[in-house]
């Protein structure tokens, strides 16, 4: 059973770093779309990063939202998903969620994939960046 749990959030000053973790996937199958989303105060939830595999070498990649390139990194180690966030600024303040889809189709899986495309969600973790 998939029960996603995020950890690693907290409060940091501008320029600081955090690494978020997400567990509870069970054994991740060969085909998946795993993602991080965030919801800033009074704004809609938006995609941050995603990794995807369609079970073949045809598609297995990671994507980061354009404006976060160079600061955010998504990775996976076995059944844990990570989001490394560096040089944080107050605009990164948000609740961060991990999400998963194991049914597909996966051709639209990216950092811009709509939240409605994901089947499993964690409860979220707060990240607060002060200036």
mmCIF file of C-alpha atoms in Angstrom:
data_model
loop_
_atom_site.group_PDB
_atom_site.id
_atom_site.type_symbol
_atom_site.label_atom_id
_atom_site.label_comp_id
_atom_site.label_asym_id
_atom_site.label_seq_id
_atom_site.Cartn_x
_atom_site.Cartn_y
_atom_site.Cartn_z
ATOM 1 C CA UNK A 1 0.000 0.000 0.000
ATOM 2 C CA UNK A 2 1.316 3.406 -0.938
ATOM 3 C CA UNK A 3 1.381 5.923 1.892
ATOM 4 C CA UNK A 4 3.690 8.789 1.136
ATOM 5 C CA UNK A 5 5.388 10.674 3.927
ATOM 6 C CA UNK A 6 7.565 13.731 3.413
ATOM 7 C CA UNK A 7 10.291 14.837 5.802
ATOM 8 C CA UNK A 8 13.152 17.300 5.944
ATOM 9 C CA UNK A 9 11.233 20.540 5.861
ATOM 10 C CA UNK A 10 11.872 23.435 8.181
ATOM 11 C CA UNK A 11 12.878 27.069 8.433
ATOM 12 C CA UNK A 12 16.050 28.416 6.894
ATOM 13 C CA UNK A 13 17.492 31.783 5.998
ATOM 14 C CA UNK A 14 17.954 32.958 2.447
ATOM 15 C CA UNK A 15 20.810 31.133 0.812
ATOM 16 C CA UNK A 16 20.309 28.068 2.924
ATOM 17 C CA UNK A 17 19.687 24.494 1.836
ATOM 18 C CA UNK A 18 17.286 21.710 2.675
ATOM 19 C CA UNK A 19 16.875 18.150 1.487
ATOM 20 C CA UNK A 20 13.379 16.751 1.456
ATOM 21 C CA UNK A 21 12.759 13.020 1.550
ATOM 22 C CA UNK A 22 9.688 11.024 0.642
ATOM 23 C CA UNK A 23 9.115 7.439 1.696
ATOM 24 C CA UNK A 24 6.173 5.056 1.723
ATOM 25 C CA UNK A 25 6.141 4.038 -1.933
ATOM 26 C CA UNK A 26 6.512 0.362 -1.156
ATOM 27 C CA UNK A 27 8.550 -1.304 -3.875
ATOM 28 C CA UNK A 28 8.607 1.168 -6.727
ATOM 29 C CA UNK A 29 7.746 -0.656 -9.971
ATOM 30 C CA UNK A 30 9.622 -0.229 -13.235
ATOM 31 C CA UNK A 31 7.038 2.190 -14.596
ATOM 32 C CA UNK A 32 6.429 5.344 -12.601
ATOM 33 C CA UNK A 33 6.066 9.064 -12.460
ATOM 34 C CA UNK A 34 7.340 10.487 -9.165
ATOM 35 C CA UNK A 35 7.155 14.154 -8.438
ATOM 36 C CA UNK A 36 7.535 17.026 -6.035
ATOM 37 C CA UNK A 37 4.967 19.805 -5.926
ATOM 38 C CA UNK A 38 4.647 22.901 -3.823
ATOM 39 C CA UNK A 39 1.899 25.241 -2.773
ATOM 40 C CA UNK A 40 2.951 28.731 -1.729
ATOM 41 C CA UNK A 41 0.616 30.731 0.517
ATOM 42 C CA UNK A 42 -2.570 31.759 -1.293
ATOM 43 C CA UNK A 43 -1.435 30.196 -4.555
ATOM 44 C CA UNK A 44 -2.179 27.065 -6.519
ATOM 45 C CA UNK A 45 -0.167 23.907 -6.222
ATOM 46 C CA UNK A 46 2.557 23.743 -8.840
ATOM 47 C CA UNK A 47 4.983 21.155 -10.047
ATOM 48 C CA UNK A 48 8.591 21.444 -8.962
ATOM 49 C CA UNK A 49 10.369 18.356 -10.266
ATOM 50 C CA UNK A 50 9.664 14.880 -11.545
ATOM 51 C CA UNK A 51 11.351 11.679 -12.519
ATOM 52 C CA UNK A 52 9.803 9.179 -14.880
ATOM 53 C CA UNK A 53 10.404 5.715 -16.204
ATOM 54 C CA UNK A 54 8.244 3.921 -18.736
ATOM 55 C CA UNK A 55 9.944 0.633 -17.941
ATOM 56 C CA UNK A 56 12.296 0.764 -20.890
ATOM 57 C CA UNK A 57 15.355 2.725 -21.883
ATOM 58 C CA UNK A 58 13.102 4.758 -24.134
ATOM 59 C CA UNK A 59 12.211 7.182 -21.395
ATOM 60 C CA UNK A 60 13.896 7.494 -18.058
ATOM 61 C CA UNK A 61 14.609 11.048 -17.083
ATOM 62 C CA UNK A 62 14.251 13.811 -14.597
ATOM 63 C CA UNK A 63 12.954 17.318 -15.034
ATOM 64 C CA UNK A 64 13.096 20.480 -12.953
ATOM 65 C CA UNK A 65 10.892 23.527 -13.334
ATOM 66 C CA UNK A 66 12.789 26.050 -15.470
ATOM 67 C CA UNK A 67 13.113 28.774 -12.860
ATOM 68 C CA UNK A 68 14.449 26.286 -10.315
ATOM 69 C CA UNK A 69 17.152 24.850 -12.545
ATOM 70 C CA UNK A 70 20.553 24.977 -10.928
ATOM 71 C CA UNK A 71 19.134 25.180 -7.419
ATOM 72 C CA UNK A 72 16.832 22.156 -7.103
ATOM 73 C CA UNK A 73 17.686 18.522 -7.814
ATOM 74 C CA UNK A 74 15.406 15.509 -7.758
ATOM 75 C CA UNK A 75 16.788 12.052 -7.183
ATOM 76 C CA UNK A 76 15.755 8.616 -6.108
ATOM 77 C CA UNK A 77 17.577 6.000 -4.077
ATOM 78 C CA UNK A 78 15.739 2.690 -4.119
ATOM 79 C CA UNK A 79 12.349 3.491 -2.595
ATOM 80 C CA UNK A 80 13.049 6.998 -1.341
ATOM 81 C CA UNK A 81 12.556 10.170 -3.341
ATOM 82 C CA UNK A 82 14.631 13.259 -2.606
ATOM 83 C CA UNK A 83 14.487 16.926 -3.425
ATOM 84 C CA UNK A 84 17.711 18.806 -2.818
ATOM 85 C CA UNK A 85 17.109 22.541 -2.550
ATOM 86 C CA UNK A 86 19.997 24.995 -2.499
ATOM 87 C CA UNK A 87 20.304 28.764 -2.376
ATOM 88 C CA UNK A 88 16.767 29.036 -1.091
ATOM 89 C CA UNK A 89 14.969 32.366 -1.146
ATOM 90 C CA UNK A 90 11.697 33.587 0.411
ATOM 91 C CA UNK A 91 9.819 32.837 -2.829
ATOM 92 C CA UNK A 92 10.485 29.139 -2.178
ATOM 93 C CA UNK A 93 8.356 29.273 0.967
ATOM 94 C CA UNK A 94 5.588 26.720 0.497
ATOM 95 C CA UNK A 95 4.179 23.402 1.561
ATOM 96 C CA UNK A 96 6.031 20.763 -0.423
ATOM 97 C CA UNK A 97 4.355 17.528 -1.444
ATOM 98 C CA UNK A 98 5.592 14.343 -3.016
ATOM 99 C CA UNK A 99 3.336 12.474 -5.384
ATOM 100 C CA UNK A 100 3.301 9.336 -7.497
ATOM 101 C CA UNK A 101 1.568 7.723 -10.412
ATOM 102 C CA UNK A 102 2.145 4.073 -11.264
ATOM 103 C CA UNK A 103 -0.612 3.605 -13.841
ATOM 104 C CA UNK A 104 0.349 6.009 -16.564
ATOM 105 C CA UNK A 105 0.335 7.082 -19.284
ATOM 106 C CA UNK A 106 3.665 8.646 -18.529
ATOM 107 C CA UNK A 107 4.430 10.681 -21.624
ATOM 108 C CA UNK A 108 3.280 13.869 -19.894
ATOM 109 C CA UNK A 109 5.190 13.270 -16.686
ATOM 110 C CA UNK A 110 7.417 16.258 -16.032
ATOM 111 C CA UNK A 111 7.939 19.093 -13.580
ATOM 112 C CA UNK A 112 4.894 20.703 -15.226
ATOM 113 C CA UNK A 113 2.574 17.699 -14.924
ATOM 114 C CA UNK A 114 -0.757 18.708 -13.471
ATOM 115 C CA UNK A 115 -1.449 17.619 -9.882
ATOM 116 C CA UNK A 116 -4.596 15.868 -11.109
ATOM 117 C CA UNK A 117 -2.372 13.472 -13.011
ATOM 118 C CA UNK A 118 -0.934 11.976 -9.851
ATOM 119 C CA UNK A 119 -2.679 9.249 -7.891
ATOM 120 C CA UNK A 120 -0.841 9.260 -4.569
ATOM 121 C CA UNK A 121 0.052 12.193 -2.340
ATOM 122 C CA UNK A 122 1.804 12.831 0.915
ATOM 123 C CA UNK A 123 0.472 15.206 3.533
ATOM 124 C CA UNK A 124 3.100 17.807 2.734
ATOM 125 C CA UNK A 125 5.905 19.433 4.652
ATOM 126 C CA UNK A 126 6.404 23.126 5.349
ATOM 127 C CA UNK A 127 9.449 24.949 4.027
ATOM 128 C CA UNK A 128 9.891 28.522 5.231
ATOM 129 C CA UNK A 129 12.680 30.741 3.978
ATOM 130 C CA UNK A 130 13.321 34.025 5.732
ATOM 131 C CA UNK A 131 15.118 36.990 4.242
#
